[in-house]
Amino acid sequence: MTSNGRKHLTYGQLLLAVVFFLAGGPLHAQSAGAPDFKAIPKLQELKDRQVAPDFTLPEPGGKKVSLQDFRGKVVFLNFWASWCESCRDEMPSMERLYREYKGKGLEIVAVNVKDKRPDALAFVKELRLNYPILMDPEGEVGLLYGAFGLPVTYLIDRKGVVLARLWGPADWYSPAARKLIGALVEQK
């Protein structure tokens, strides 16, 4: 300290401050960075972000589940059917993504649309899917979300706001997809 009570920075402290400033903040904040929606082909970031319409559907066992039950988590909302070949192609990558990020704030919610119940359950069993499956036998929730063709995926933030949507399949376990999901779950 000087005689006027001000503290002087040492050369090491000054150097550390410059490195901190140039790095954009504390080192622990340097993680996945801002979400890059363009990294996933055909994924559309929504500019007019709105709260996702809530709905309640049954799980295969009959328990009713609402989208709002997942508030506080990043929700990967996917619409699919057992007869959809593109769904069959993308769902294993969704399962790998779910296993990696479920404990970090991601929830995958897969809504089965206008499908025969036995076919849907056989599909889930065959692919060994562990994320929540909800049944939409009349396709009402699918229509609410514009799922006219399958698959359709929406990415929803922890507050329930729709961030992006993708019509069609994607490799959800690609490095770009994992980086995007990592960035989303790190946002609080």
PDB file of C-alpha atoms in Angstrom:
ATOM      1  CA  MET A   1       0.000   0.000   0.000  1.00  0.00           C
ATOM      2  CA  THR A   2       1.047   3.552  -0.604  1.00  0.00           C
ATOM      3  CA  SER A   3       0.871   6.373   1.906  1.00  0.00           C
ATOM      4  CA  ASN A   4      -2.546   7.431   0.558  1.00  0.00           C
ATOM      5  CA  GLY A   5      -4.004   3.947   1.292  1.00  0.00           C
ATOM      6  CA  ARG A   6      -4.194   2.725  -2.295  1.00  0.00           C
ATOM      7  CA  LYS A   7      -2.965  -0.711  -3.149  1.00  0.00           C
ATOM      8  CA  HIS A   8      -0.531  -1.132  -6.056  1.00  0.00           C
ATOM      9  CA  LEU A   9      -0.672  -4.161  -8.288  1.00  0.00           C
ATOM     10  CA  THR A  10       2.437  -6.233  -8.616  1.00  0.00           C
ATOM     11  CA  TYR A  11       3.696  -7.119 -12.093  1.00  0.00           C
ATOM     12  CA  GLY A  12       2.301 -10.670 -11.651  1.00  0.00           C
ATOM     13  CA  GLN A  13      -1.115  -9.405 -10.582  1.00  0.00           C
ATOM     14  CA  LEU A  14      -1.205  -6.984 -13.507  1.00  0.00           C
ATOM     15  CA  LEU A  15      -0.217  -9.746 -15.931  1.00  0.00           C
ATOM     16  CA  LEU A  16      -2.921 -12.011 -14.503  1.00  0.00           C
ATOM     17  CA  ALA A  17      -5.506  -9.213 -14.887  1.00  0.00           C
ATOM     18  CA  VAL A  18      -4.526  -8.698 -18.542  1.00  0.00           C
ATOM     19  CA  VAL A  19      -4.772 -12.437 -19.246  1.00  0.00           C
ATOM     20  CA  PHE A  20      -8.149 -12.506 -17.466  1.00  0.00           C
ATOM     21  CA  PHE A  21      -9.406  -9.563 -19.542  1.00  0.00           C
ATOM     22  CA  LEU A  22      -8.189 -11.001 -22.844  1.00  0.00           C
ATOM     23  CA  ALA A  23      -9.668 -14.411 -22.041  1.00  0.00           C
ATOM     24  CA  GLY A  24     -13.067 -12.832 -21.444  1.00  0.00           C
ATOM     25  CA  GLY A  25     -13.462 -13.598 -17.764  1.00  0.00           C
ATOM     26  CA  PRO A  26     -12.650 -16.340 -15.304  1.00  0.00           C
ATOM     27  CA  LEU A  27     -11.162 -19.498 -16.737  1.00  0.00           C
ATOM     28  CA  HIS A  28     -13.967 -21.675 -15.411  1.00  0.00           C
ATOM     29  CA  ALA A  29     -16.443 -19.689 -17.537  1.00  0.00           C
ATOM     30  CA  GLN A  30     -14.542 -20.734 -20.662  1.00  0.00           C
ATOM     31  CA  SER A  31     -16.487 -23.856 -21.461  1.00  0.00           C
ATOM     32  CA  ALA A  32     -18.693 -24.750 -24.378  1.00  0.00           C
ATOM     33  CA  GLY A  33     -19.375 -21.066 -25.162  1.00  0.00           C
ATOM     34  CA  ALA A  34     -22.482 -19.635 -26.740  1.00  0.00           C
ATOM     35  CA  PRO A  35     -24.781 -22.091 -28.468  1.00  0.00           C
ATOM     36  CA  ASP A  36     -24.013 -22.397 -32.182  1.00  0.00           C
ATOM     37  CA  PHE A  37     -27.304 -23.502 -33.725  1.00  0.00           C
ATOM     38  CA  LYS A  38     -25.857 -23.266 -37.233  1.00  0.00           C
ATOM     39  CA  ALA A  39     -23.490 -26.144 -36.432  1.00  0.00           C
ATOM     40  CA  ILE A  40     -26.369 -28.603 -36.942  1.00  0.00           C
ATOM     41  CA  PRO A  41     -27.541 -28.779 -40.580  1.00  0.00           C
ATOM     42  CA  LYS A  42     -31.171 -27.630 -40.977  1.00  0.00           C
ATOM     43  CA  LEU A  43     -31.509 -26.604 -37.295  1.00  0.00           C
ATOM     44  CA  GLN A  44     -33.301 -23.259 -37.259  1.00  0.00           C
ATOM     45  CA  GLU A  45     -32.673 -20.869 -34.394  1.00  0.00           C
ATOM     46  CA  LEU A  46     -35.963 -19.148 -33.614  1.00  0.00           C
ATOM     47  CA  LYS A  47     -35.750 -15.369 -33.478  1.00  0.00           C
ATOM     48  CA  ASP A  48     -39.282 -14.901 -32.122  1.00  0.00           C
ATOM     49  CA  ARG A  49     -38.742 -16.998 -29.018  1.00  0.00           C
ATOM     50  CA  GLN A  50     -41.840 -17.946 -27.123  1.00  0.00           C
ATOM     51  CA  VAL A  51     -42.651 -20.232 -24.242  1.00  0.00           C
ATOM     52  CA  ALA A  52     -43.289 -23.771 -25.477  1.00  0.00           C
ATOM     53  CA  PRO A  53     -46.982 -24.670 -25.391  1.00  0.00           C
ATOM     54  CA  ASP A  54     -47.584 -26.932 -22.410  1.00  0.00           C
ATOM     55  CA  PHE A  55     -49.243 -30.309 -22.858  1.00  0.00           C
ATOM     56  CA  THR A  56     -49.970 -33.425 -20.841  1.00  0.00           C
ATOM     57  CA  LEU A  57     -49.631 -36.916 -22.311  1.00  0.00           C
ATOM     58  CA  PRO A  58     -49.384 -40.408 -20.838  1.00  0.00           C
ATOM     59  CA  GLU A  59     -46.237 -42.469 -20.618  1.00  0.00           C
ATOM     60  CA  PRO A  60     -46.615 -46.053 -21.890  1.00  0.00           C
ATOM     61  CA  GLY A  61     -47.413 -47.130 -18.303  1.00  0.00           C
ATOM     62  CA  GLY A  62     -50.274 -44.614 -18.093  1.00  0.00           C
ATOM     63  CA  LYS A  63     -48.716 -41.956 -15.849  1.00  0.00           C
ATOM     64  CA  LYS A  64     -49.592 -38.454 -17.093  1.00  0.00           C
ATOM     65  CA  VAL A  65     -46.624 -36.181 -17.745  1.00  0.00           C
ATOM     66  CA  SER A  66     -46.632 -32.478 -18.630  1.00  0.00           C
ATOM     67  CA  LEU A  67     -43.961 -30.597 -20.500  1.00  0.00           C
ATOM     68  CA  GLN A  68     -43.923 -28.188 -17.573  1.00  0.00           C
ATOM     69  CA  ASP A  69     -42.699 -31.058 -15.344  1.00  0.00           C
ATOM     70  CA  PHE A  70     -39.296 -30.606 -17.000  1.00  0.00           C
ATOM     71  CA  ARG A  71     -38.872 -26.880 -16.232  1.00  0.00           C
ATOM     72  CA  GLY A  72     -35.405 -26.157 -14.963  1.00  0.00           C
ATOM     73  CA  LYS A  73     -33.870 -28.524 -17.526  1.00  0.00           C
ATOM     74  CA  VAL A  74     -32.979 -28.097 -21.163  1.00  0.00           C
ATOM     75  CA  VAL A  75     -35.627 -30.075 -23.040  1.00  0.00           C
ATOM     76  CA  PHE A  76     -34.953 -31.865 -26.303  1.00  0.00           C
ATOM     77  CA  LEU A  77     -38.535 -32.390 -27.510  1.00  0.00           C
ATOM     78  CA  ASN A  78     -38.747 -34.929 -30.318  1.00  0.00           C
ATOM     79  CA  PHE A  79     -41.787 -36.124 -32.291  1.00  0.00           C
ATOM     80  CA  TRP A  80     -41.501 -39.589 -33.856  1.00  0.00           C
ATOM     81  CA  ALA A  81     -43.298 -42.754 -34.967  1.00  0.00           C
ATOM     82  CA  SER A  82     -42.235 -46.398 -35.296  1.00  0.00           C
ATOM     83  CA  TRP A  83     -42.920 -46.424 -39.058  1.00  0.00           C
ATOM     84  CA  CYS A  84     -40.584 -43.449 -39.603  1.00  0.00           C
ATOM     85  CA  GLU A  85     -37.233 -44.650 -41.005  1.00  0.00           C
ATOM     86  CA  SER A  86     -35.548 -41.308 -40.291  1.00  0.00           C
ATOM     87  CA  CYS A  87     -36.677 -41.619 -36.663  1.00  0.00           C
ATOM     88  CA  ARG A  88     -35.113 -45.072 -36.494  1.00  0.00           C
ATOM     89  CA  ASP A  89     -31.874 -43.590 -37.867  1.00  0.00           C
ATOM     90  CA  GLU A  90     -31.622 -40.683 -35.412  1.00  0.00           C
ATOM     91  CA  MET A  91     -32.937 -42.153 -32.166  1.00  0.00           C
ATOM     92  CA  PRO A  92     -29.811 -44.183 -31.298  1.00  0.00           C
ATOM     93  CA  SER A  93     -27.759 -40.961 -31.439  1.00  0.00           C
ATOM     94  CA  MET A  94     -30.374 -39.312 -29.205  1.00  0.00           C
ATOM     95  CA  GLU A  95     -29.972 -42.167 -26.715  1.00  0.00           C
ATOM     96  CA  ARG A  96     -26.180 -41.661 -26.619  1.00  0.00           C
ATOM     97  CA  LEU A  97     -26.703 -37.917 -26.161  1.00  0.00           C
ATOM     98  CA  TYR A  98     -29.172 -38.578 -23.344  1.00  0.00           C
ATOM     99  CA  ARG A  99     -26.778 -40.903 -21.520  1.00  0.00           C
ATOM    100  CA  GLU A 100     -24.036 -38.279 -21.669  1.00  0.00           C
ATOM    101  CA  TYR A 101     -26.090 -35.235 -20.640  1.00  0.00           C
ATOM    102  CA  LYS A 102     -29.049 -36.450 -18.548  1.00  0.00           C
ATOM    103  CA  GLY A 103     -27.224 -35.796 -15.285  1.00  0.00           C
ATOM    104  CA  LYS A 104     -26.077 -32.386 -16.500  1.00  0.00           C
ATOM    105  CA  GLY A 105     -29.472 -30.776 -17.054  1.00  0.00           C
ATOM    106  CA  LEU A 106     -30.755 -32.275 -20.324  1.00  0.00           C
ATOM    107  CA  GLU A 107     -34.040 -34.113 -20.654  1.00  0.00           C
ATOM    108  CA  ILE A 108     -35.089 -35.766 -23.872  1.00  0.00           C
ATOM    109  CA  VAL A 109     -38.858 -36.075 -24.219  1.00  0.00           C
ATOM    110  CA  ALA A 110     -39.897 -38.231 -27.192  1.00  0.00           C
ATOM    111  CA  VAL A 111     -43.543 -37.914 -28.227  1.00  0.00           C
ATOM    112  CA  ASN A 112     -44.866 -40.848 -30.239  1.00  0.00           C
ATOM    113  CA  VAL A 113     -47.373 -39.480 -32.769  1.00  0.00           C
ATOM    114  CA  LYS A 114     -50.343 -41.358 -34.269  1.00  0.00           C
ATOM    115  CA  ASP A 115     -48.788 -44.764 -33.872  1.00  0.00           C
ATOM    116  CA  LYS A 116     -50.112 -48.166 -32.907  1.00  0.00           C
ATOM    117  CA  ARG A 117     -49.223 -48.663 -29.258  1.00  0.00           C
ATOM    118  CA  PRO A 118     -47.725 -52.182 -29.687  1.00  0.00           C
ATOM    119  CA  ASP A 119     -45.582 -50.952 -32.594  1.00  0.00           C
ATOM    120  CA  ALA A 120     -44.327 -47.955 -30.603  1.00  0.00           C
ATOM    121  CA  LEU A 121     -43.476 -50.073 -27.556  1.00  0.00           C
ATOM    122  CA  ALA A 122     -41.675 -52.689 -29.671  1.00  0.00           C
ATOM    123  CA  PHE A 123     -39.668 -49.891 -31.320  1.00  0.00           C
ATOM    124  CA  VAL A 124     -38.636 -48.438 -27.926  1.00  0.00           C
ATOM    125  CA  LYS A 125     -37.650 -51.888 -26.668  1.00  0.00           C
ATOM    126  CA  GLU A 126     -35.722 -52.765 -29.839  1.00  0.00           C
ATOM    127  CA  LEU A 127     -33.701 -49.528 -29.731  1.00  0.00           C
ATOM    128  CA  ARG A 128     -33.295 -49.720 -25.918  1.00  0.00           C
ATOM    129  CA  LEU A 129     -34.430 -46.151 -25.394  1.00  0.00           C
ATOM    130  CA  ASN A 130     -34.237 -44.877 -21.813  1.00  0.00           C
ATOM    131  CA  TYR A 131     -35.459 -41.319 -22.126  1.00  0.00           C
ATOM    132  CA  PRO A 132     -39.100 -40.433 -21.399  1.00  0.00           C
ATOM    133  CA  ILE A 133     -41.551 -41.581 -24.063  1.00  0.00           C
ATOM    134  CA  LEU A 134     -45.000 -39.987 -24.216  1.00  0.00           C
ATOM    135  CA  MET A 135     -47.938 -41.258 -26.256  1.00  0.00           C
ATOM    136  CA  ASP A 136     -49.903 -38.936 -28.571  1.00  0.00           C
ATOM    137  CA  PRO A 137     -52.232 -41.430 -30.318  1.00  0.00           C
ATOM    138  CA  GLU A 138     -54.473 -38.776 -31.877  1.00  0.00           C
ATOM    139  CA  GLY A 139     -51.557 -36.543 -32.905  1.00  0.00           C
ATOM    140  CA  GLU A 140     -53.013 -33.475 -31.171  1.00  0.00           C
ATOM    141  CA  VAL A 141     -49.754 -32.376 -29.551  1.00  0.00           C
ATOM    142  CA  GLY A 142     -47.901 -33.181 -32.754  1.00  0.00           C
ATOM    143  CA  LEU A 143     -50.226 -30.801 -34.627  1.00  0.00           C
ATOM    144  CA  LEU A 144     -49.792 -28.166 -31.917  1.00  0.00           C
ATOM    145  CA  TYR A 145     -46.045 -28.248 -32.628  1.00  0.00           C
ATOM    146  CA  GLY A 146     -46.338 -28.529 -36.411  1.00  0.00           C
ATOM    147  CA  ALA A 147     -45.128 -32.130 -36.586  1.00  0.00           C
ATOM    148  CA  PHE A 148     -46.719 -32.810 -39.968  1.00  0.00           C
ATOM    149  CA  GLY A 149     -43.724 -34.868 -41.086  1.00  0.00           C
ATOM    150  CA  LEU A 150     -41.463 -36.816 -38.772  1.00  0.00           C
ATOM    151  CA  PRO A 151     -39.114 -36.503 -37.041  1.00  0.00           C
ATOM    152  CA  VAL A 152     -39.375 -32.972 -35.641  1.00  0.00           C
ATOM    153  CA  THR A 153     -37.204 -31.714 -32.791  1.00  0.00           C
ATOM    154  CA  TYR A 154     -37.432 -28.612 -30.611  1.00  0.00           C
ATOM    155  CA  LEU A 155     -34.736 -27.361 -28.241  1.00  0.00           C
ATOM    156  CA  ILE A 156     -36.235 -25.645 -25.204  1.00  0.00           C
ATOM    157  CA  ASP A 157     -34.278 -23.760 -22.534  1.00  0.00           C
ATOM    158  CA  ARG A 158     -34.563 -24.176 -18.759  1.00  0.00           C
ATOM    159  CA  LYS A 159     -37.272 -21.492 -18.574  1.00  0.00           C
ATOM    160  CA  GLY A 160     -39.444 -23.233 -21.162  1.00  0.00           C
ATOM    161  CA  VAL A 161     -38.582 -20.960 -24.102  1.00  0.00           C
ATOM    162  CA  VAL A 162     -38.265 -22.557 -27.547  1.00  0.00           C
ATOM    163  CA  LEU A 163     -34.778 -21.814 -28.915  1.00  0.00           C
ATOM    164  CA  ALA A 164     -34.613 -23.844 -32.130  1.00  0.00           C
ATOM    165  CA  ARG A 165     -36.378 -26.445 -34.260  1.00  0.00           C
ATOM    166  CA  LEU A 166     -35.383 -29.028 -36.817  1.00  0.00           C
ATOM    167  CA  TRP A 167     -37.650 -30.746 -39.312  1.00  0.00           C
ATOM    168  CA  GLY A 168     -36.027 -34.015 -40.272  1.00  0.00           C
ATOM    169  CA  PRO A 169     -33.321 -36.216 -38.771  1.00  0.00           C
ATOM    170  CA  ALA A 170     -29.904 -35.299 -37.406  1.00  0.00           C
ATOM    171  CA  ASP A 171     -26.884 -37.034 -35.936  1.00  0.00           C
ATOM    172  CA  TRP A 172     -27.478 -35.838 -32.376  1.00  0.00           C
ATOM    173  CA  TYR A 173     -24.252 -37.364 -31.111  1.00  0.00           C
ATOM    174  CA  SER A 174     -21.951 -35.640 -33.590  1.00  0.00           C
ATOM    175  CA  PRO A 175     -19.234 -33.409 -32.099  1.00  0.00           C
ATOM    176  CA  ALA A 176     -21.173 -30.295 -33.216  1.00  0.00           C
ATOM    177  CA  ALA A 177     -24.422 -31.506 -31.627  1.00  0.00           C
ATOM    178  CA  ARG A 178     -22.674 -32.421 -28.377  1.00  0.00           C
ATOM    179  CA  LYS A 179     -21.001 -29.016 -28.279  1.00  0.00           C
ATOM    180  CA  LEU A 180     -24.366 -27.301 -28.822  1.00  0.00           C
ATOM    181  CA  ILE A 181     -26.109 -29.332 -26.108  1.00  0.00           C
ATOM    182  CA  GLY A 182     -23.135 -28.767 -23.782  1.00  0.00           C
ATOM    183  CA  ALA A 183     -23.451 -25.008 -24.271  1.00  0.00           C
ATOM    184  CA  LEU A 184     -27.209 -25.134 -23.637  1.00  0.00           C
ATOM    185  CA  VAL A 185     -26.981 -27.126 -20.412  1.00  0.00           C
ATOM    186  CA  GLU A 186     -24.284 -24.812 -19.088  1.00  0.00           C
ATOM    187  CA  GLN A 187     -26.545 -21.785 -19.407  1.00  0.00           C
ATOM    188  CA  LYS A 188     -28.408 -21.103 -16.197  1.00  0.00           C
TER     189      LYS A 188
END
